[in-house]
XYZ file of C-alpha atoms in Angstrom:
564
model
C -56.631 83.401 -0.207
C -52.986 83.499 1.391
C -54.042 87.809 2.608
C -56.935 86.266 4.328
C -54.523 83.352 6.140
C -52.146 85.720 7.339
C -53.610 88.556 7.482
C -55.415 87.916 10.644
C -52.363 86.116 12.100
C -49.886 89.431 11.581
C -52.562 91.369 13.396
C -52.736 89.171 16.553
C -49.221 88.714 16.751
C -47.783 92.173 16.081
C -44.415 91.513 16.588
C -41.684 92.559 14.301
C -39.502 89.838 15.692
C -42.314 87.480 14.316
C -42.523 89.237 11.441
C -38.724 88.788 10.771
C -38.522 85.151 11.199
C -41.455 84.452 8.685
C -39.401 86.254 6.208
C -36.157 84.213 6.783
C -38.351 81.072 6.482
C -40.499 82.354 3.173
C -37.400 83.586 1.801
C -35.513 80.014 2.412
C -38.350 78.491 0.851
C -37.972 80.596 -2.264
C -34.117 79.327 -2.714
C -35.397 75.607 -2.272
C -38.063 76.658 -5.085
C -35.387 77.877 -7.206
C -32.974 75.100 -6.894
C -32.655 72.666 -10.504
C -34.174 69.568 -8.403
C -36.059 67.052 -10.006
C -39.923 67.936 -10.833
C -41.932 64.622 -10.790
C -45.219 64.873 -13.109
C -48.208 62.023 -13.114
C -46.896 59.713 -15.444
C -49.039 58.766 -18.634
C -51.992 56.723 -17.973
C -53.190 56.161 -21.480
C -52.361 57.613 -25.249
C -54.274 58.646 -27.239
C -53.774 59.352 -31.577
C -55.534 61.795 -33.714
C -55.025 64.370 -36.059
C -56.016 65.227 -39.699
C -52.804 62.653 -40.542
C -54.393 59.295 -39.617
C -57.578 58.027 -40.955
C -58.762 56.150 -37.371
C -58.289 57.918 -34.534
C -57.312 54.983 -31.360
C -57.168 55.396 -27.479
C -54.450 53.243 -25.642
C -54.703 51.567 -22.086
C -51.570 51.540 -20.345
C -52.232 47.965 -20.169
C -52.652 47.415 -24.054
C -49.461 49.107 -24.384
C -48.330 46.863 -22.047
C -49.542 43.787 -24.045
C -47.823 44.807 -27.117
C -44.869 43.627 -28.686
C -41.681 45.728 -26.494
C -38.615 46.817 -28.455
C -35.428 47.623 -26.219
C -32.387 49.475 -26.925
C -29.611 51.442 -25.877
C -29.402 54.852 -27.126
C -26.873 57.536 -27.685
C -27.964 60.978 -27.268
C -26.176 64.417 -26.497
C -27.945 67.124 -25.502
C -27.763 71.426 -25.993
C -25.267 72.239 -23.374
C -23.697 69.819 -24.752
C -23.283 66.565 -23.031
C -22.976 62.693 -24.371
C -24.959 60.582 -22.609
C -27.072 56.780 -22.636
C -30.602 56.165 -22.219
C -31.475 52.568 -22.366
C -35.294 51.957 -22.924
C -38.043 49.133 -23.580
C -41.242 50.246 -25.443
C -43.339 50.609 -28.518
C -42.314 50.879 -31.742
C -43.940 54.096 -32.983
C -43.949 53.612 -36.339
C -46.666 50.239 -34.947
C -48.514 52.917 -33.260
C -48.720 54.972 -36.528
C -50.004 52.043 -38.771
C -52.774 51.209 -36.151
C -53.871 54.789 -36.693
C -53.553 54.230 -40.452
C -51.065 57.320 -40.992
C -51.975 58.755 -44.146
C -48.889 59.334 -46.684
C -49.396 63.082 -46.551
C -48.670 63.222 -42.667
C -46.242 65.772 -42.498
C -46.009 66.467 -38.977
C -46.473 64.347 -35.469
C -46.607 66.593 -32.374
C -46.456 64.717 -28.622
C -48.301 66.205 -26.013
C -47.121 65.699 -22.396
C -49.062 65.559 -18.799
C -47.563 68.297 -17.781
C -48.256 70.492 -20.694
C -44.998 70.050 -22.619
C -45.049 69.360 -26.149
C -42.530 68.228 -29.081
C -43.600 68.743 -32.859
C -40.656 67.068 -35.137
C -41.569 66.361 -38.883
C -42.347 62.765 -40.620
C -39.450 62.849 -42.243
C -36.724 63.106 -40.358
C -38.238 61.276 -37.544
C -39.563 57.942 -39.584
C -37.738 58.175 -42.898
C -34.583 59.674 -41.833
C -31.874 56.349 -40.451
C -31.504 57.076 -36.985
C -28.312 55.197 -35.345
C -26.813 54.334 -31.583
C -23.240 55.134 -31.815
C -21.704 52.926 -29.493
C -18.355 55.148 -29.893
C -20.427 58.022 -28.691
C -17.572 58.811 -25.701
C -14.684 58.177 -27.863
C -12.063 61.130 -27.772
C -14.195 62.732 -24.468
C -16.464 60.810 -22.061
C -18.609 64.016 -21.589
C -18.184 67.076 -23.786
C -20.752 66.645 -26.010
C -18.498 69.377 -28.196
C -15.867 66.827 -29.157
C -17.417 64.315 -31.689
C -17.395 60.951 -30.792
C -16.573 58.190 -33.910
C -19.159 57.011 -35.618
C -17.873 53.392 -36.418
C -20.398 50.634 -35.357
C -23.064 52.551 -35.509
C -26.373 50.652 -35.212
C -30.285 51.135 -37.182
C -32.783 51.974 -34.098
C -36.389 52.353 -33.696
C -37.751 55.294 -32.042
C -40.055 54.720 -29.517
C -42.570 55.360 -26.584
C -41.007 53.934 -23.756
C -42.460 52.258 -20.847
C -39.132 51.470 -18.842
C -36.334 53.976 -19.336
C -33.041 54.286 -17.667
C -31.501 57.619 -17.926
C -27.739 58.471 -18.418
C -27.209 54.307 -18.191
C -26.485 51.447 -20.373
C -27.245 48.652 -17.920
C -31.253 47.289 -18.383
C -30.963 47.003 -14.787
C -31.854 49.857 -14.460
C -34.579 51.162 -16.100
C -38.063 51.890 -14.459
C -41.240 52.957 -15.236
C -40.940 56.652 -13.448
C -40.757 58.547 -16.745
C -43.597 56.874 -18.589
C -44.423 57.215 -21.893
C -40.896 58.426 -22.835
C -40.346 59.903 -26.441
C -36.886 58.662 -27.070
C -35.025 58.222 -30.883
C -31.863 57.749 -32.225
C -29.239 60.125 -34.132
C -28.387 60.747 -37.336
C -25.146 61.814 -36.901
C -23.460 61.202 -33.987
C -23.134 65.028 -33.054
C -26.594 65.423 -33.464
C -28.273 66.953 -30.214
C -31.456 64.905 -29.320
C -31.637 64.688 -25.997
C -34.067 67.932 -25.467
C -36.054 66.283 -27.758
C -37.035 63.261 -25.399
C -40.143 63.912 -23.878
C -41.461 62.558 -21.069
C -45.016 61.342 -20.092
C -46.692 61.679 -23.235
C -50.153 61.111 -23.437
C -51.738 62.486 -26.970
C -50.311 62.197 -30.326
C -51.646 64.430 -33.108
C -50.779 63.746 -36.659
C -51.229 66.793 -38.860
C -50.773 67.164 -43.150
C -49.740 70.815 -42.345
C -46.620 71.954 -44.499
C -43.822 72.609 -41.361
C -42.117 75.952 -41.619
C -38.543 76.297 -42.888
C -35.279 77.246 -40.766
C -33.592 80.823 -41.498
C -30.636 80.527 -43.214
C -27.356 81.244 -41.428
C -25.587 84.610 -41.409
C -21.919 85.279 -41.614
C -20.628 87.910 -39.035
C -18.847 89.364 -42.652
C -20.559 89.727 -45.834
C -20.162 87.204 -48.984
C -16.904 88.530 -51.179
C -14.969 90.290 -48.407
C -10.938 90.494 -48.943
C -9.858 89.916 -45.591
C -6.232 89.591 -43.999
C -5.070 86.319 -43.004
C -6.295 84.928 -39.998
C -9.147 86.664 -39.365
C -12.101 85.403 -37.336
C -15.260 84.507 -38.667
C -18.628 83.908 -36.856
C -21.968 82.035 -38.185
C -25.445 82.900 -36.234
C -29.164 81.914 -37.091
C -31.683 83.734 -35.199
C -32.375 81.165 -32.612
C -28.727 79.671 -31.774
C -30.869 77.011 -29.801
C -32.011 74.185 -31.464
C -31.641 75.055 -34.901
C -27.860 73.824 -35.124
C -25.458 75.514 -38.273
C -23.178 73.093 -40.112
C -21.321 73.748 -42.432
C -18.189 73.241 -44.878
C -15.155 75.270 -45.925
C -14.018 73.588 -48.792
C -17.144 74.084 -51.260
C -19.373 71.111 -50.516
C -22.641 70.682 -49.439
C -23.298 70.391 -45.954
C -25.332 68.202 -44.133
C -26.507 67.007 -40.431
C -22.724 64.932 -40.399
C -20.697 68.129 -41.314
C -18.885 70.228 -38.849
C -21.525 71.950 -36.221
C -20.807 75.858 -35.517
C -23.053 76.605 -32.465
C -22.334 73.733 -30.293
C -24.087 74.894 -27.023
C -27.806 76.761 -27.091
C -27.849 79.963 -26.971
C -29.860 79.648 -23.429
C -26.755 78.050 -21.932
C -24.948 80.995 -23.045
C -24.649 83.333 -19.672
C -23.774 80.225 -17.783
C -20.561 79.357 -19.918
C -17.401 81.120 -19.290
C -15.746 78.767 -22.024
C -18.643 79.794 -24.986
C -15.275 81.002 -27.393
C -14.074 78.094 -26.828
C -17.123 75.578 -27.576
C -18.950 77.898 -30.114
C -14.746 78.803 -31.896
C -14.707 81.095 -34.657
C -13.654 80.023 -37.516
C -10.116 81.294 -38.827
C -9.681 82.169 -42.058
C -6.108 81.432 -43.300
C -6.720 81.025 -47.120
C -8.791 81.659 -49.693
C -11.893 80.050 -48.486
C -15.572 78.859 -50.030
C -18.001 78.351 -46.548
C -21.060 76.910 -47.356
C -23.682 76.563 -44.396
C -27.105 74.980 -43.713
C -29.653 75.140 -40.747
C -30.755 71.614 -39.619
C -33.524 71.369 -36.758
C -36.351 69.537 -34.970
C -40.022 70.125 -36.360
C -39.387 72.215 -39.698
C -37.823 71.465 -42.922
C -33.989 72.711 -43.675
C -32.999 75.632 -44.686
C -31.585 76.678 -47.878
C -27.957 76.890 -48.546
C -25.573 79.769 -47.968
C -22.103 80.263 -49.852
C -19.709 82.880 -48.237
C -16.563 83.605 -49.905
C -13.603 85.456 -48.727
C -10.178 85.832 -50.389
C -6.969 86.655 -48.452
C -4.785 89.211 -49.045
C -1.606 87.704 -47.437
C 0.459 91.105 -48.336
C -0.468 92.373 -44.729
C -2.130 95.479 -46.505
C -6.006 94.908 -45.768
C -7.004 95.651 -42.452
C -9.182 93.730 -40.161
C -12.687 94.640 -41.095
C -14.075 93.599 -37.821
C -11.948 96.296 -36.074
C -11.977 99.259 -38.401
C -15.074 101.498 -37.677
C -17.587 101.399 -40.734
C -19.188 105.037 -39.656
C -23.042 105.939 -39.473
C -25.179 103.507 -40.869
C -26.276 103.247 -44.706
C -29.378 101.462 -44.451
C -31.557 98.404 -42.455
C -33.253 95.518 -44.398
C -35.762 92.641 -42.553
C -35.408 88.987 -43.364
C -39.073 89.091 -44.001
C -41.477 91.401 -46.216
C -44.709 90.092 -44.950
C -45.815 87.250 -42.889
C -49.225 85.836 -42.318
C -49.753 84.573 -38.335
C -52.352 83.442 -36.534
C -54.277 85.086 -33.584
C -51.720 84.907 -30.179
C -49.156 83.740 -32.719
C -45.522 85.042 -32.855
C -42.805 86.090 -35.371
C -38.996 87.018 -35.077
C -37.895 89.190 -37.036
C -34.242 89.948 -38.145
C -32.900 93.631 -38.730
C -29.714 93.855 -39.985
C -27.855 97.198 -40.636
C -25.358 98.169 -43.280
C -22.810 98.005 -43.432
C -21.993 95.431 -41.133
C -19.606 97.188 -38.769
C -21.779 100.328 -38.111
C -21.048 102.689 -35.773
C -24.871 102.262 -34.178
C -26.084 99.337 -34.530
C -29.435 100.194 -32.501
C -32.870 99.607 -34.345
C -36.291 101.126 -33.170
C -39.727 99.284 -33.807
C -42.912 100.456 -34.119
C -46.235 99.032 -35.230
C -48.990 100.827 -37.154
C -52.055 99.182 -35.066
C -50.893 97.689 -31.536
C -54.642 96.205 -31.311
C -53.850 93.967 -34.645
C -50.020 93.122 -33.514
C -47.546 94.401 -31.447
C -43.345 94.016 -31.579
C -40.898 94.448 -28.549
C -37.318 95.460 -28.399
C -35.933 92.572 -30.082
C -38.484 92.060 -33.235
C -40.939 89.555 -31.437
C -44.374 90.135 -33.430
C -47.027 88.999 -31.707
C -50.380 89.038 -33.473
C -53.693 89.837 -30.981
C -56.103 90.860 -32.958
C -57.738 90.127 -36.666
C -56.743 92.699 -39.492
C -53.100 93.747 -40.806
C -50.857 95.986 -38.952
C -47.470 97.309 -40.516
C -44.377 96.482 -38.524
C -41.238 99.163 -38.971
C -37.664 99.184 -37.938
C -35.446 102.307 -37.963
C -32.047 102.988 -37.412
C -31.513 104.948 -34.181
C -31.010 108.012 -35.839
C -34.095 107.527 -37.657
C -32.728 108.453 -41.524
C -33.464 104.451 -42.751
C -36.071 102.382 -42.317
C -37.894 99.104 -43.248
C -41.304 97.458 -43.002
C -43.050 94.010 -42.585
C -46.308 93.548 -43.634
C -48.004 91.325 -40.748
C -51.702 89.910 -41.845
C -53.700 88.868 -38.815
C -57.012 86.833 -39.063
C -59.654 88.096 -41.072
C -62.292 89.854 -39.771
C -65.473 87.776 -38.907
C -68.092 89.150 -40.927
C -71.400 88.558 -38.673
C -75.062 88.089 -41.262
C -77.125 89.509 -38.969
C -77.132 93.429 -38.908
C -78.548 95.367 -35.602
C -80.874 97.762 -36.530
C -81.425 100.352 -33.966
C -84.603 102.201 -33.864
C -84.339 105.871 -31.801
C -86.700 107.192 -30.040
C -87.278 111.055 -29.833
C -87.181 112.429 -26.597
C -90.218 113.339 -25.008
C -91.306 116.980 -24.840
C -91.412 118.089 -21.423
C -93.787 120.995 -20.498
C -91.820 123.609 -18.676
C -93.389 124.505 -15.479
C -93.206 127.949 -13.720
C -90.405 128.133 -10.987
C -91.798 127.892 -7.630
C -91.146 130.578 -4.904
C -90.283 129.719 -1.785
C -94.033 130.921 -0.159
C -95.999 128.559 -2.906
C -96.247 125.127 -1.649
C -97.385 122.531 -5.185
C -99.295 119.944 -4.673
C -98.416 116.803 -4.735
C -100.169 114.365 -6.888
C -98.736 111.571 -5.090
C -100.097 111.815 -2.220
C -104.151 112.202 -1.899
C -105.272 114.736 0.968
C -106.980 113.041 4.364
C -110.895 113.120 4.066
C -112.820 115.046 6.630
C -114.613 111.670 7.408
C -111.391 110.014 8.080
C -110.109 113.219 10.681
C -113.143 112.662 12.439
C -113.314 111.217 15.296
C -109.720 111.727 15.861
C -109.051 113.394 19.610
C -107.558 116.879 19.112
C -104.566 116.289 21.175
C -103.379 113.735 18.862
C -104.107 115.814 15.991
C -102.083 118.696 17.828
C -99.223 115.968 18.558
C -99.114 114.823 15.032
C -98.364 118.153 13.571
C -95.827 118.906 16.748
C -94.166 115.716 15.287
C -94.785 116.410 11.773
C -92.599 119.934 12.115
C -89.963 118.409 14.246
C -89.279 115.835 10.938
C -89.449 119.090 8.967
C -86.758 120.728 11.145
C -84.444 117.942 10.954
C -84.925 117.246 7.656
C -83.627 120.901 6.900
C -80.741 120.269 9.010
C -79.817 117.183 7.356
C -79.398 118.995 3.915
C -78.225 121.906 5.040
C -74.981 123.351 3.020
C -71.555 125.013 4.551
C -71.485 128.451 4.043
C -69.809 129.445 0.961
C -69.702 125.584 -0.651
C -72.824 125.820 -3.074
C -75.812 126.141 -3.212
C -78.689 123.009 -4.358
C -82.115 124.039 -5.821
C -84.383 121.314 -6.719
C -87.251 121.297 -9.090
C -90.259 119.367 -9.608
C -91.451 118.416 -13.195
C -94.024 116.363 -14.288
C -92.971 113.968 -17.366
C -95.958 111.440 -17.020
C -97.416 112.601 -20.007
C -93.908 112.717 -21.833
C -93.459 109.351 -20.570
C -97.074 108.142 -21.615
C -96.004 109.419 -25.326
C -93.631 105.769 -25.949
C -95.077 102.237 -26.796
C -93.016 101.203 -23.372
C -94.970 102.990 -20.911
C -98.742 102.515 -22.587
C -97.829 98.206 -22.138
C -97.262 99.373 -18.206
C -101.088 100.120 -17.835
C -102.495 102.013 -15.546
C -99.798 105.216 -15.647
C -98.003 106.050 -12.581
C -97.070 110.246 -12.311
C -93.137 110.009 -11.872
C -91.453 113.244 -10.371
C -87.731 114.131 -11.841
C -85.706 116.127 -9.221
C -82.523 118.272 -10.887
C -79.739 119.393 -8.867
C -77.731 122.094 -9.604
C -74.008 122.614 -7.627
C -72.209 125.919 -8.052
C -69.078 124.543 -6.366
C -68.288 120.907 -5.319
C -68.900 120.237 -1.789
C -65.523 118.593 -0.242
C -65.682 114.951 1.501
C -63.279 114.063 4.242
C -61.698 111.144 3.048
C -60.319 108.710 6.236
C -56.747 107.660 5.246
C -55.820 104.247 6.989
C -52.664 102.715 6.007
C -53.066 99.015 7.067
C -49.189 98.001 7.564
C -50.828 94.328 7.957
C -52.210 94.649 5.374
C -49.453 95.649 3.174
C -47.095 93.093 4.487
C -49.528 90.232 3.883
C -50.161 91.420 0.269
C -46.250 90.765 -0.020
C -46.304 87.646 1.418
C -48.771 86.835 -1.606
C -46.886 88.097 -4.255
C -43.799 86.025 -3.272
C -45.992 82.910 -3.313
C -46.845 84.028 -7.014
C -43.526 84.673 -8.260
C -41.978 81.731 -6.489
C -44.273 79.642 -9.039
C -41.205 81.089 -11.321
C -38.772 78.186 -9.285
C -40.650 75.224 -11.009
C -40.425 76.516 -14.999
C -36.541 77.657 -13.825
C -36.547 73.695 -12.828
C -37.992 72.507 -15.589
C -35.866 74.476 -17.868
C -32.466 73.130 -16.505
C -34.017 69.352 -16.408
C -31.410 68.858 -19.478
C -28.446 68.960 -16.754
């Protein structure tokens, strides 16, 4: 569509000066696409509530919503960069919502469906059995950095809700409005706890589902459980994600929990924007014998299970830094998973990890067994695409150690009925004699004049006709002629209309019709000129199209900075 609008524009005006300034101005526009402004969405118009978790599916007018008993609040949230902030908001209670659905008691998960095509899944539990709190002390000790915990004292019960009027980053009721309508917004937990991601906007379906959710990976420890270390070394937690799925943890043998310490303070998508990440995501420093115990705690699966790391500390200065000495080729590579069952267009992440820890190469390959039942990238993404099982293996770089990941796909869809194909013999065709160039066949096609019809006839027009007849002869011949030395064509007549008259096909045709098959035989291939034409235009307006494709990447960029 855009080739054929400017297309015929470059061509009239071939100017390169032209040409030049249309650049500039698509160009400009492709920075304004890019920049993290706001990306306004229809606002919800109705909701509606389903899923295999409610026993009566309802449909909400606005204006019902409207007419229903309002809840307002002031929240505290902080989000993934991170960064404190209040949301005040009037709405509906969801847990109202719920009951008018008739949630059954093995709901399990609620997923919120957006406008615009977002979605949040977060589990029953920690979303309407969990207490959720606004921590009016939110901003104590920073007004901002969502990195330095806030106190917790008068912390207040809250309802979370679908909100009708929001105010975002405010306190005052003045100022809410109706722009960001139906809002998902909750309270915390713990008054670290990141939420603010989680508040989506414009939702529109709710689907209740008795599915069991997933489970989070348990942490790793950038040095393995039991390690004598010297004092003051530096320790590092990771998860696979580093996003949402938050580490906390303790260091003095107790059991964490969402109000323990928080390792990964900023997402792991904020990451190549930070220049301060040491300082918001700190090692930990290891200065005595030392019991870490950590958890993974996240939206929309259950937590994960416990992790105990201990190191002891040789404080004789003996024991080297086992992050800095080399730890030579590797020994072996193990996967967090042995097999994993996904759905069609579903995805998996697996984690490699090479021993020993500090590895000379720490490089992996990956390979599947069938690419049309799943397929892995450079970084362990599985992504299923087909039914059946496929085997998914990781080597070390130099190929001596390997492991493998069973990945079942759906099951093949076994059809009842069965195709049976019935083949037909080909025909027996009756070779006829070559024909010379002096014998002339008949053709059965075409029925000779009758004497009766030439009569009558003046000669001069029979004399013309055959004049005229040899002239289409001549030119004929001319027409087909072939270059000297670029093959040669011979072309022979056979009769198949009894052949033909042998099937079931051609009897149901009636009254039989005597076909003629021509065969051509080339001793060398005849050369075509082929016209090159390199349209310039052309080319240019094909770029102009591709820039208004990938420019469509500005308004996901936007939408993925919205948190700021």
């Amino acid at each position: 569509m855009i080739i054929q609008i400017f297309n015929p524009l470059l061509k009239r005006c071939n100017n390169q000066f032209f040409k030049t300034i249309l650049f500039l101005c698509l160009t400009i526009w492709g920075i304004y696409l890019l920049l993290p402004i706001p990306v306004w969405a229809e606002p919800s118009t109705s909701l509606e509530i389903t899923g295999d978790g409610v026993t009566t599916p309802v449909k909400f007018t606005l204006d019902e919503l409207k007419e229903m008993e309002q809840y307002q609040h002031v929240y505290s949230t902080v989000n993934t960069w991170p960064t404190k902030r209040w949301y005040t908001a009037s709405g509906v209670k969801l847990r109202e919502l719920l009951d008018l659905a008739g949630i059954k008691e093995e709901a399990t998960q609620i997923k919120f469906i957006s406008t615009d095509g977002y979605d949040v899944t977060l589990t029953t539990k920690e979303l309407l059995k969990d207490q959720r709190f606004y921590f009016p002390g939110l901003k104590e000790n920073h007004p901002s950095d969502g990195s330095i915990p806030g106190s917790s004292d008068g912390a207040l019960e809250v309802e979370p809700i679908l909100a009708l009027l929001s105010a975002e980053g405010s306190d005052d009721p003045e100022a809410m409005n109706g722009r960001d309508s139906l809002l998902l917004i909750f309270g915390q937990r713990a008054v670290t706890e990141q939420t603010n991601n989680l508040f989506l906007k414009y939702v529109t379906k709710i689907e209740v589902l008795t599915t069991p959710p997933e489970k989070w990976d348990s942490p790793k420890a950038s040095l393995p459980d039991g390690t004598v270390v010297p004092e003051g070394v530096m320790l590092s937690i990771s998860n696979k994600g580093n996003n949402e799925d938050k580490i906390y943890y303790t260091t003095d043998g107790s059991t964490p929990t969402v109000n323990s310490p928080m390792f990964n303070w900023s997402a792991s998508r904020w990451w190549p924007l930070r220049d301060d990440l040491d300082s918001v995501n700190s090692p930990i420093k290891i200065t005595e014998d030392t019991v870490i115990k950590a958890i993974t705690i996240g939206p929309g699966k259950e937590d994960s299970e416990v992790v105990t790391f201990t190191f002891t500390v040789d404080h004789s200065g003996k024991t080297p830094d086992p992050t800095k000495v080399p730890g030579g080729p590797p020994t072996g590579v193990s996967l967090d998973r042995n097999s994993i069952d996904i759905k069609q267009g579903g995805t998996f992440l697996l984690s490699a990890t090479v021993a020993p820890f500090n590895a000379d190469d720490q490089r992996v390959i990956w390979s599947s067994s069938d690419t049309s039942v799943a397929t892995v990238d450079t970084r362990g993404l599985v992504t299923v695409v087909g039914p059946g099982s496929a085997i998914i293996t990781v080597k070390t770089a130099d190929g001596k150690h390997m492991a493998t990941c069973v990945v079942n796909g759906p099951k093949e869809q076994e059809t009842s009925e069965v195709a049976v194909v019935t083949e037909i013999p080909p025909p027996e065709i009756e070779e006829e004699e070559s024909l010379s160039e002096e014998t002339v066949p008949e053709d059965p096609m075409v029925e000779e004049t009758s004497l009766e019809e030439k009569e009558g006839v003046p000669e001069e027009t029979l004399i013309r006709s055959q004049e005229e007849k040899e002239i289409q002869e001549e030119e004929s011949e001319q027409e087909l002629s072939v270059p000297e030395g670029k093959g040669q064509y011979l072309a022979e007549i056979k009769d198949v209309a009894e052949a033909l008259q042998a099937t079931d096909s051609f009897k149901e045709q009636g009254e039989a019709v005597s076909p003629r098959v021509f065969e051509m035989s080339v001793d060398e291939g005849v050369p075509w000129p082929i016209e090159e034409d390199f349209d310039k235009d052309g080319l240019f307006s094909t770029m102009i199209a591709l820039f208004f494709f990938c420019s469509g990447a500005g308004k996901k960029y936007r939408e993925y900075v919205k948190e700021l």
